[in-house]
Short mmCIF file of C-alpha atoms and ligand atoms in Angstrom, two decimals:
data_model
loop_
_atom_site.label_atom_id
_atom_site.label_comp_id
_atom_site.label_asym_id
_atom_site.label_seq_id
_atom_site.Cartn_x
_atom_site.Cartn_y
_atom_site.Cartn_z
CA MET A 1 14.48 148.78 197.10
CA ALA A 2 15.85 152.30 196.84
CA SER A 3 15.01 153.00 200.48
CA LEU A 4 17.23 150.19 201.75
CA THR A 5 20.74 150.73 203.00
CA TRP A 6 23.02 148.31 204.78
CA ASP A 7 23.19 150.53 207.84
CA ALA A 8 21.92 147.96 210.36
CA VAL A 9 21.02 150.46 213.10
CA GLU A 10 18.89 152.42 210.64
CA MET A 11 17.30 149.31 209.14
CA VAL A 12 16.29 148.01 212.58
CA ARG A 13 14.59 151.34 213.22
CA ARG A 14 12.70 151.13 209.92
CA VAL A 15 11.58 147.54 210.50
CA GLN A 16 10.42 148.43 214.01
CA SER A 17 8.44 151.42 212.76
CA GLY A 18 6.96 149.46 209.87
CA GLU A 19 8.59 151.61 207.13
CA VAL A 20 10.30 148.50 205.78
CA SER A 21 9.33 144.87 206.24
CA ALA A 22 11.73 142.20 207.43
CA LEU A 23 10.87 140.29 204.27
CA GLU A 24 12.02 143.20 202.10
CA LEU A 25 15.38 143.16 203.86
CA VAL A 26 15.77 139.42 203.55
CA ASP A 27 14.75 139.50 199.89
CA ALA A 28 17.31 142.25 199.24
CA ALA A 29 20.02 140.12 200.85
CA LEU A 30 19.01 136.99 198.94
CA GLU A 31 18.88 138.92 195.67
CA ARG A 32 22.31 140.36 196.24
CA ILE A 33 23.69 136.92 197.11
CA ALA A 34 22.17 135.54 193.90
CA ASP A 35 23.67 138.47 191.92
CA VAL A 36 27.23 138.47 193.21
CA ASP A 37 28.12 135.36 195.18
CA ALA A 38 28.89 133.27 192.10
CA ASN A 39 31.92 135.58 191.72
CA ILE A 40 32.80 135.77 195.43
CA GLY A 41 32.05 132.34 196.90
CA ALA A 42 31.27 133.52 200.42
CA PHE A 43 28.28 131.26 201.10
CA LEU A 44 28.49 127.50 201.61
CA TYR A 45 24.75 127.31 202.24
CA VAL A 46 21.89 129.76 201.77
CA ASP A 47 18.62 129.11 203.59
CA ASP A 48 16.25 131.03 201.28
CA ASN A 49 13.04 129.49 202.55
CA GLY A 50 13.95 129.46 206.21
CA ALA A 51 15.03 133.11 206.04
CA ARG A 52 11.88 134.20 204.22
CA ASP A 53 9.64 132.31 206.66
CA ALA A 54 11.38 133.82 209.67
CA ALA A 55 11.06 137.30 208.18
CA SER A 56 7.38 136.82 207.38
CA ARG A 57 6.75 135.72 210.95
CA ILE A 58 8.30 138.93 212.28
CA ASP A 59 6.18 140.98 209.84
CA SER A 60 2.86 139.29 210.45
CA ASP A 61 2.94 137.92 214.00
CA LEU A 62 4.47 140.80 215.96
CA THR A 63 3.03 144.08 217.15
CA ARG A 64 5.04 147.25 216.88
CA GLU A 65 5.83 147.04 220.63
CA GLN A 66 7.10 143.49 220.23
CA LYS A 67 9.32 144.51 217.31
CA GLU A 68 10.72 147.37 219.35
CA ARG A 69 11.99 144.84 221.86
CA LEU A 70 14.03 143.10 219.13
CA PRO A 71 17.43 144.80 218.83
CA LEU A 72 18.11 143.15 215.44
CA ALA A 73 14.54 143.05 214.09
CA GLY A 74 14.62 141.61 210.56
CA ILE A 75 18.37 142.00 209.98
CA PRO A 76 19.91 139.35 207.70
CA VAL A 77 23.09 137.85 209.19
CA ALA A 78 25.68 135.44 207.75
CA ILE A 79 27.14 132.83 210.10
CA LYS A 80 30.62 131.36 209.90
CA ASP A 81 30.28 127.67 209.25
CA ASN A 82 32.09 126.62 212.44
CA LEU A 83 29.10 127.77 214.52
CA VAL A 84 26.62 124.96 214.83
CA THR A 85 23.06 125.45 213.57
CA ARG A 86 20.06 123.17 213.80
CA GLU A 87 18.31 124.43 210.68
CA MET A 88 21.35 124.50 208.40
CA PRO A 89 24.30 122.13 207.84
CA THR A 90 27.62 122.80 209.61
CA THR A 91 30.88 121.74 207.95
CA ALA A 92 33.64 123.87 209.51
CA GLY A 93 34.95 123.94 205.92
CA SER A 94 35.98 120.29 206.34
CA LYS A 95 35.12 117.18 204.42
CA ILE A 96 35.10 115.29 207.71
CA LEU A 97 31.85 117.03 208.68
CA GLU A 98 30.15 116.48 205.33
CA GLY A 99 26.52 115.59 205.98
CA PHE A 100 26.68 116.56 209.67
CA ARG A 101 23.64 118.24 211.17
CA SER A 102 23.86 119.67 214.68
CA PRO A 103 21.10 118.79 217.12
CA TYR A 104 21.38 122.24 218.72
CA ASN A 105 22.19 125.88 217.94
CA ALA A 106 25.31 127.64 219.18
CA THR A 107 24.46 130.10 221.96
CA VAL A 108 25.33 133.04 219.70
CA VAL A 109 22.88 131.74 217.10
CA GLU A 110 20.16 131.43 219.75
CA ARG A 111 20.89 135.00 220.78
CA LEU A 112 20.59 136.22 217.20
CA LEU A 113 17.23 134.50 216.84
CA ALA A 114 15.98 135.90 220.14
CA ALA A 115 17.01 139.39 218.94
CA GLY A 116 14.95 139.06 215.74
CA ALA A 117 17.93 138.62 213.39
CA ILE A 118 17.52 136.36 210.36
CA PRO A 119 20.35 133.90 209.70
CA VAL A 120 20.43 133.72 205.90
CA GLY A 121 23.21 131.20 205.49
CA LYS A 122 26.55 129.70 206.46
CA VAL A 123 29.76 131.21 205.16
CA ASN A 124 33.12 129.83 204.11
CA LEU A 125 36.26 129.49 206.22
CA ASP A 126 39.61 127.78 206.29
CA GLU A 127 39.08 124.19 207.42
CA PHE A 128 38.45 124.25 211.19
CA ALA A 129 39.43 127.96 211.10
CA MET A 130 43.08 127.07 210.42
CA GLY A 131 44.46 129.61 208.02
CA SER A 132 44.73 133.25 207.05
CA SER A 133 43.31 133.24 203.53
CA THR A 134 40.24 130.93 203.36
CA GLU A 135 42.19 128.91 200.78
CA HIS A 136 42.12 125.88 203.11
CA SER A 137 38.37 125.30 202.82
CA ALA A 138 37.58 121.82 201.51
CA TYR A 139 34.68 123.26 199.52
CA GLN A 140 35.48 126.45 197.61
CA VAL A 141 37.62 129.55 197.49
CA THR A 142 36.26 132.91 198.56
CA ARG A 143 37.41 135.93 196.58
CA ASN A 144 38.19 139.39 197.86
CA PRO A 145 35.37 141.70 196.71
CA TRP A 146 37.89 144.51 196.09
CA ASP A 147 39.98 142.36 193.74
CA PRO A 148 38.82 138.83 192.87
CA THR A 149 42.39 137.71 192.12
CA ARG A 150 43.23 138.19 195.80
CA VAL A 151 42.32 136.35 199.01
CA PRO A 152 39.78 137.82 201.43
CA GLY A 153 41.95 136.90 204.42
CA GLY A 154 41.02 134.18 206.85
CA SER A 155 39.90 132.18 208.41
CA SER A 156 36.58 134.08 208.49
CA GLY A 157 36.95 135.06 204.82
CA GLY A 158 33.34 134.23 203.98
CA SER A 159 31.98 136.46 206.75
CA ALA A 160 34.16 139.43 205.77
CA ALA A 161 33.52 139.08 202.02
CA ALA A 162 29.75 138.73 202.53
CA VAL A 163 29.66 142.03 204.45
CA ALA A 164 32.09 143.86 202.13
CA ALA A 165 30.18 142.83 199.00
CA GLY A 166 26.87 144.02 200.47
CA MET A 167 25.26 140.58 200.71
CA VAL A 168 24.48 141.05 204.43
CA PRO A 169 24.96 143.99 206.80
CA LEU A 170 26.26 141.80 209.65
CA ALA A 171 28.11 138.52 210.05
CA LEU A 172 29.57 136.37 212.80
CA GLY A 173 33.12 135.07 212.71
CA SER A 174 35.57 133.47 215.11
CA ASP A 175 39.11 134.52 215.98
CA THR A 176 41.78 132.25 217.46
CA GLY A 177 44.81 134.18 216.27
CA GLY A 178 43.42 136.84 213.95
CA SER A 179 40.66 135.14 211.99
CA ILE A 180 38.23 138.03 212.42
CA ARG A 181 40.68 140.91 212.25
CA THR A 182 42.77 139.75 209.27
CA PRO A 183 39.82 139.27 206.90
CA ALA A 184 38.21 142.47 208.21
CA SER A 185 41.40 144.31 207.28
CA TYR A 186 41.74 142.66 203.85
CA CYS A 187 38.06 143.20 202.99
CA GLY A 188 37.75 146.74 204.39
CA VAL A 189 35.13 146.07 207.06
CA VAL A 190 34.97 146.34 210.85
CA GLY A 191 35.73 143.10 212.74
CA MET A 192 36.15 142.57 216.46
CA LYS A 193 37.59 139.82 218.60
CA PRO A 194 36.13 140.45 222.05
CA THR A 195 37.89 139.75 225.36
CA TYR A 196 38.21 136.02 226.01
CA GLY A 197 35.00 135.19 227.90
CA ARG A 198 32.86 138.06 226.60
CA VAL A 199 31.03 135.80 224.18
CA SER A 200 29.94 132.22 224.76
CA ARG A 201 31.89 129.57 222.88
CA TYR A 202 29.10 127.00 223.28
CA GLY A 203 28.47 125.61 219.82
CA LEU A 204 31.62 127.10 218.31
CA ILE A 205 33.51 124.14 216.87
CA ALA A 206 36.66 124.11 218.99
CA PHE A 207 40.03 124.84 217.38
CA ALA A 208 42.15 126.07 220.33
CA SER A 209 39.85 126.48 223.31
CA SER A 210 42.04 128.86 225.32
CA LEU A 211 42.24 131.27 222.36
CA ASP A 212 38.92 130.99 220.45
CA GLN A 213 36.37 133.82 220.56
CA VAL A 214 33.28 134.62 218.49
CA GLY A 215 32.87 138.19 217.25
CA PRO A 216 31.02 140.56 214.93
CA PHE A 217 31.64 141.82 211.39
CA ALA A 218 29.89 145.00 210.23
CA ARG A 219 30.33 147.92 207.87
CA THR A 220 30.51 150.45 210.67
CA VAL A 221 31.64 150.49 214.27
CA ARG A 222 28.12 151.46 215.33
CA ASP A 223 26.70 148.34 213.68
CA ALA A 224 29.42 146.20 215.28
CA VAL A 225 28.38 147.53 218.70
CA LEU A 226 24.79 146.53 217.95
CA LEU A 227 25.75 142.94 217.11
CA LEU A 228 28.28 142.67 219.94
CA HIS A 229 25.66 143.76 222.44
CA VAL A 230 23.35 140.96 221.30
CA ILE A 231 25.92 138.14 221.43
CA THR A 232 27.79 138.96 224.65
CA GLY A 233 27.05 137.89 228.21
CA LYS A 234 27.03 134.98 230.59
CA ASP A 235 26.03 131.59 229.27
CA PRO A 236 25.49 128.68 231.67
CA HIS A 237 26.83 126.39 228.93
CA ASP A 238 30.24 128.13 228.90
CA ALA A 239 31.97 128.41 232.27
CA THR A 240 34.45 130.97 230.87
CA SER A 241 31.75 133.47 229.89
CA VAL A 242 31.21 136.67 231.87
CA ASP A 243 28.24 138.89 232.44
CA VAL A 244 29.10 142.27 231.03
CA MET A 245 27.84 143.92 227.89
CA PRO A 246 28.96 147.02 226.02
CA THR A 247 26.23 149.40 224.91
CA GLN A 248 26.10 152.29 222.49
CA ALA A 249 25.74 154.64 225.49
CA THR A 250 28.95 153.51 227.20
CA VAL A 251 30.76 153.53 223.87
CA ALA A 252 29.65 157.06 223.09
CA ALA A 253 30.87 158.22 226.52
CA VAL A 254 34.52 157.65 225.57
CA GLU A 255 36.36 160.97 225.22
CA PRO A 256 39.07 160.84 222.56
CA SER A 257 40.96 163.79 224.03
CA ARG A 258 41.53 161.91 227.29
CA MET A 259 42.96 158.82 225.64
CA ARG A 260 46.61 157.88 225.75
CA ILE A 261 47.34 155.58 222.84
CA GLY A 262 50.41 153.35 222.78
CA LEU A 263 52.34 152.66 219.58
CA PRO A 264 54.42 149.51 220.15
CA GLU A 265 57.77 149.85 218.39
CA GLU A 266 57.77 146.11 217.59
CA TYR A 267 54.68 146.58 215.41
CA PHE A 268 56.03 149.53 213.46
CA GLY A 269 59.42 148.15 212.44
CA ASP A 270 60.73 146.46 209.31
CA GLY A 271 58.54 144.19 207.28
CA ILE A 272 55.56 146.48 206.92
CA ASP A 273 54.52 147.30 203.39
CA PRO A 274 55.36 151.03 203.01
CA LYS A 275 51.92 151.68 201.51
CA VAL A 276 50.26 150.20 204.59
CA ARG A 277 52.59 152.26 206.74
CA THR A 278 51.63 155.47 204.98
CA ARG A 279 47.91 154.82 205.51
CA VAL A 280 48.44 153.93 209.16
CA ASP A 281 50.53 157.07 209.70
CA GLY A 282 47.68 159.09 208.21
CA ALA A 283 45.22 157.53 210.68
CA LEU A 284 47.59 158.29 213.57
CA GLU A 285 47.69 161.94 212.48
CA THR A 286 43.90 161.98 212.49
CA LEU A 287 43.86 160.51 216.01
CA ARG A 288 46.20 163.28 217.12
CA GLY A 289 43.81 165.74 215.55
CA LEU A 290 41.04 164.29 217.73
CA GLY A 291 43.10 165.20 220.77
CA ALA A 292 44.47 161.76 221.64
CA THR A 293 48.00 161.51 223.00
CA LEU A 294 50.25 159.06 221.14
CA VAL A 295 52.89 157.39 223.28
CA PRO A 296 55.76 155.16 222.07
CA ILE A 297 55.74 151.86 223.98
CA SER A 298 57.43 148.47 223.80
CA LEU A 299 56.04 144.94 223.88
CA PRO A 300 59.41 143.17 224.00
CA HIS A 301 58.26 139.55 223.73
CA THR A 302 56.39 140.15 220.47
CA ARG A 303 59.08 138.36 218.49
CA TYR A 304 58.22 135.07 220.19
CA ALA A 305 54.49 135.43 219.54
CA ILE A 306 54.16 133.43 216.32
CA ALA A 307 56.16 130.47 217.67
CA THR A 308 54.26 130.55 220.95
CA TYR A 309 50.90 130.79 219.22
CA TYR A 310 51.54 127.93 216.80
CA LEU A 311 52.73 125.64 219.59
CA ILE A 312 49.76 126.31 221.85
CA ALA A 313 47.10 126.49 219.11
CA ASN A 314 48.29 123.28 217.47
CA ALA A 315 48.61 121.43 220.77
CA GLU A 316 45.02 122.32 221.65
CA ALA A 317 43.84 121.55 218.11
CA SER A 318 45.40 118.09 218.13
CA SER A 319 43.43 117.31 221.26
CA ASN A 320 40.16 118.97 220.16
CA LEU A 321 40.16 117.29 216.75
CA SER A 322 40.59 113.78 218.17
CA ARG A 323 36.79 113.52 218.33
CA TYR A 324 36.52 113.22 214.52
CA ASP A 325 36.88 109.48 214.29
CA GLY A 326 34.35 108.43 211.67
CA VAL A 327 31.97 107.18 214.35
CA ARG A 328 30.42 110.25 215.88
CA TYR A 329 30.18 112.83 213.10
CA GLY A 330 29.78 113.16 209.35
CA PHE A 331 32.20 111.45 207.01
CA ARG A 332 33.45 107.85 207.38
CA GLU A 333 35.84 105.89 205.15
CA ALA A 334 35.11 102.20 205.58
CA ALA A 335 37.87 99.68 206.38
CA PRO A 336 38.03 96.04 207.51
CA ASP A 337 38.91 96.93 211.11
CA LEU A 338 38.31 99.78 213.53
CA ILE A 339 41.84 101.19 213.74
CA GLN A 340 42.16 101.24 209.96
CA MET A 341 38.74 102.93 209.73
CA TYR A 342 39.97 105.73 212.08
CA ALA A 343 43.13 106.12 210.01
CA ASN A 344 41.36 106.14 206.66
CA THR A 345 38.65 108.52 207.85
CA ARG A 346 41.12 111.00 209.31
CA SER A 347 43.55 110.78 206.39
CA LEU A 348 40.86 111.42 203.81
CA GLY A 349 38.53 113.61 205.87
CA PHE A 350 41.09 116.21 207.00
CA GLY A 351 42.93 118.45 204.54
CA ARG A 352 46.71 118.92 204.42
CA GLU A 353 46.90 121.93 206.72
CA VAL A 354 44.75 120.31 209.41
CA ARG A 355 46.83 117.12 209.29
CA ARG A 356 50.02 119.16 209.53
CA ARG A 357 48.75 120.89 212.64
CA ILE A 358 47.57 117.69 214.31
CA LEU A 359 51.05 116.25 213.76
CA LEU A 360 52.80 119.36 215.08
CA GLY A 361 50.48 119.60 218.08
CA THR A 362 50.78 115.92 218.95
CA HIS A 363 54.56 116.20 218.73
CA ALA A 364 54.63 119.26 221.01
CA LEU A 365 52.55 117.38 223.60
CA SER A 366 54.46 114.09 223.43
CA ALA A 367 56.27 112.88 226.56
CA GLY A 368 59.81 113.70 225.43
CA TYR A 369 59.01 117.16 224.07
CA TYR A 370 56.26 118.50 226.32
CA ASP A 371 58.63 120.51 228.56
CA ALA A 372 60.73 121.83 225.71
CA TYR A 373 57.83 123.00 223.56
CA TYR A 374 54.40 123.15 225.16
CA LEU A 375 55.48 124.12 228.67
CA LYS A 376 57.98 126.65 227.33
CA ALA A 377 55.29 128.16 225.12
CA GLN A 378 52.99 128.53 228.13
CA LYS A 379 55.73 130.40 229.99
CA VAL A 380 56.32 132.74 227.07
CA ARG A 381 52.56 133.26 226.86
CA THR A 382 52.73 134.62 230.41
CA LEU A 383 55.55 136.97 229.41
CA ILE A 384 53.50 138.25 226.48
CA ARG A 385 50.54 138.85 228.79
CA ARG A 386 52.83 140.74 231.19
CA ASP A 387 54.11 142.92 228.34
CA PHE A 388 50.54 144.10 227.84
CA GLU A 389 49.93 144.60 231.58
CA GLN A 390 53.04 146.71 231.74
CA ALA A 391 52.00 148.71 228.65
CA PHE A 392 48.50 149.31 229.97
CA SER A 393 49.94 150.87 233.10
CA GLN A 394 51.08 153.69 230.79
CA VAL A 395 48.38 153.87 228.11
CA ASP A 396 44.62 153.33 227.71
CA LEU A 397 44.74 151.69 224.29
CA ILE A 398 47.22 150.35 221.76
CA VAL A 399 47.07 150.76 217.98
CA THR A 400 48.98 148.84 215.32
CA PRO A 401 48.52 147.95 211.69
CA THR A 402 46.19 144.90 211.65
CA VAL A 403 48.26 143.06 209.05
CA PRO A 404 51.70 144.12 207.75
CA ASP A 405 50.66 144.00 204.10
CA LEU A 406 47.87 144.20 201.53
CA PRO A 407 45.66 141.23 200.51
CA PHE A 408 47.82 138.73 198.62
CA LYS A 409 47.09 136.73 195.48
CA PHE A 410 45.76 133.19 195.51
CA GLY A 411 48.46 130.57 195.91
CA GLU A 412 51.13 133.08 196.95
CA ARG A 413 51.51 131.80 200.52
CA GLU A 414 50.37 128.24 199.99
CA VAL A 415 53.86 127.11 199.00
CA ASP A 416 55.39 127.94 202.36
CA PRO A 417 53.21 127.45 205.47
CA LEU A 418 55.50 129.72 207.50
CA GLN A 419 54.78 132.61 205.13
CA MET A 420 51.07 132.04 205.74
CA TYR A 421 51.62 131.88 209.52
CA LEU A 422 53.45 135.22 209.48
CA THR A 423 50.32 136.96 208.18
CA ASP A 424 49.09 136.87 211.80
CA ILE A 425 52.15 138.41 213.36
CA PHE A 426 50.22 141.43 214.74
CA THR A 427 47.02 139.63 215.72
CA VAL A 428 48.04 136.49 217.67
CA THR A 429 49.33 138.39 220.72
CA THR A 430 45.84 139.60 221.69
CA ASN A 431 44.54 136.02 221.73
CA LEU A 432 47.51 134.81 223.76
CA ALA A 433 46.80 137.57 226.31
CA GLY A 434 42.99 137.17 226.13
CA LEU A 435 42.51 140.85 225.21
CA PRO A 436 39.95 142.52 222.93
CA GLY A 437 41.07 143.61 219.46
CA LEU A 438 39.32 145.32 216.58
CA SER A 439 40.23 146.04 212.99
CA GLN A 440 38.69 149.05 211.30
CA PRO A 441 39.11 150.18 207.70
CA ILE A 442 41.16 153.36 207.32
CA GLY A 443 41.13 153.77 203.55
CA LEU A 444 42.37 152.24 200.33
CA THR A 445 45.77 152.04 198.78
CA ASP A 446 46.03 150.86 195.16
CA GLY A 447 42.32 150.07 195.42
CA LEU A 448 42.87 147.67 198.34
CA PRO A 449 41.75 148.21 201.95
CA VAL A 450 44.07 148.85 204.90
CA GLY A 451 43.04 148.10 208.49
CA LEU A 452 44.02 149.63 211.81
CA GLN A 453 44.05 147.38 214.87
CA TRP A 454 42.97 148.54 218.32
CA ILE A 455 43.86 146.61 221.49
CA ALA A 456 42.54 147.33 225.00
CA PRO A 457 42.83 145.84 228.49
CA ALA A 458 40.49 142.92 229.19
CA LEU A 459 36.78 143.88 229.16
CA GLN A 460 37.51 147.45 228.00
CA GLU A 461 35.81 147.00 224.61
CA GLU A 462 34.09 150.35 225.11
CA ARG A 463 37.37 152.20 224.85
CA ILE A 464 38.18 150.56 221.55
CA LEU A 465 34.70 151.02 220.15
CA GLY A 466 34.50 154.62 221.30
CA MET A 467 37.81 155.58 219.72
CA ALA A 468 37.17 153.57 216.55
CA GLN A 469 33.79 155.29 216.23
CA ALA A 470 35.37 158.70 216.71
CA LEU A 471 37.97 157.94 214.05
CA GLU A 472 35.36 156.53 211.69
CA SER A 473 33.28 159.69 211.99
CA VAL A 474 36.11 161.88 210.69
CA LEU A 475 37.51 159.56 208.02
CA PRO A 476 36.11 159.95 204.49
CA VAL A 477 32.96 157.85 203.98
CA PRO A 478 34.18 154.62 202.39
CA SER A 479 33.07 153.50 198.97
CA TRP A 480 32.15 149.83 198.61
CA PRO A 481 33.28 147.26 196.08
CA MET A 482 30.93 145.85 193.42
CA GLN A 483 28.54 148.79 193.60
CA GLY A 484 25.25 148.69 191.75
CA GLY A 485 23.36 145.85 193.45
CA SER A 486 19.92 146.29 194.95
CA SER A 487 21.23 146.50 198.49
CA GLN A 488 23.67 149.34 198.07
N1 LIG B 1 45.61 132.26 210.91
C1 LIG B 1 45.72 131.75 212.26
C2 LIG B 1 45.85 130.25 212.19
O1 LIG B 1 45.94 129.76 211.13
C3 LIG B 1 44.55 132.18 213.06
C4 LIG B 1 43.33 131.43 212.73
C5 LIG B 1 42.17 131.83 213.56
O2 LIG B 1 42.18 132.89 214.19
N2 LIG B 1 41.19 130.95 213.61
O3 LIG B 1 45.86 129.57 213.18
#
């Protein structure tokens, strides 16, 4: 296996040219999962046989020309378990979906298959993607590969940990308020939340439909571009999807020296761990060295972002989650009458955090409080969006720390839900405004990764990817945790 690396672009080339077989790649991923996942807990389900069969079909049934038309030929991919899959179970990390099997694949999964990627399994998440640490999964904890006493971030903790620990080169996650970018930052990988509408949400189990987006995890920006290209585009099943796709060519055309980069004062104030701050300052210096102009800016409504986000997200969640009634999906707790059956099923099937959010969301939408909470939050959402519009009249891009601190220890934020909610203070604004955001690793401090967040105007992913790629190319090549497996 010495010839294998987890550079997806390079591995696609080798599979297409026949230097490496798809089966070799899949076997390397499965071996690595078997070696390390007992200590990490990223995977909820591994489809060994299905993955091997799919790889063998690519190897034996396709000509070289056919393989060359597959942009992800033979690449093993992990899928967050809130994306529905026909061949594998889907739980959304919740007991209420125990035993559920989807009759169809999410559009992004169909796109992976059509691109020749091999879904190797489903990965862990906070229940219904509600959380910042993956501690709210009903099934297992996922550990941070850099330090197993710490959380991987969430809610896409399984996706980020699987990529960081070298189990797969690519993974899919979803981001409603930071669930791709926070775990990417904590696990030291690249993670992107695309513009709302870039990627189809068909088959993504809904949390907050006006905020949810699917996006890629990868070890490098170049690999993230590859995966993003495959999953983006118009889908007749999702009326909010749009028909534009970033490519490596448009990304490479970005000229760092022409970029004006905004530094919002609200994201660089008190409350940032000084060690994170030092790393981020170092990255800003490097950006200056690349010729970019750094401009101080202000996003004045940032301080209302967490309150606004948790009102809107929970209101939408309370409505979206009403479908889990013990009749249509998965788990049911029997009772003598129908109403009691609903109550028992929902009380036992949902975990504490999900129940808390349904209660908060239902309250915010109730007749007496709708104007005071939900409507007010929608108005502030508009103000937050306008802050960005105003900022983007002065700058091309914005950078911030992705998260104010380093990965925390298990249990640390479970005691106080507000503490957990504050983890997302720098990531929720992009979802509220529908903008693209990316977290890229910029180095370690005390052996733990620090992430830099990029934000761009809607549908300007290229700018982010181009600058992140330029920065990546001059930063020291990162080391990876848990070295020594077959896939390193
Ligand atoms: N941590 C945030 C929440 O708990 C965001 C989650 C997400 O992006 N899915 O709602």
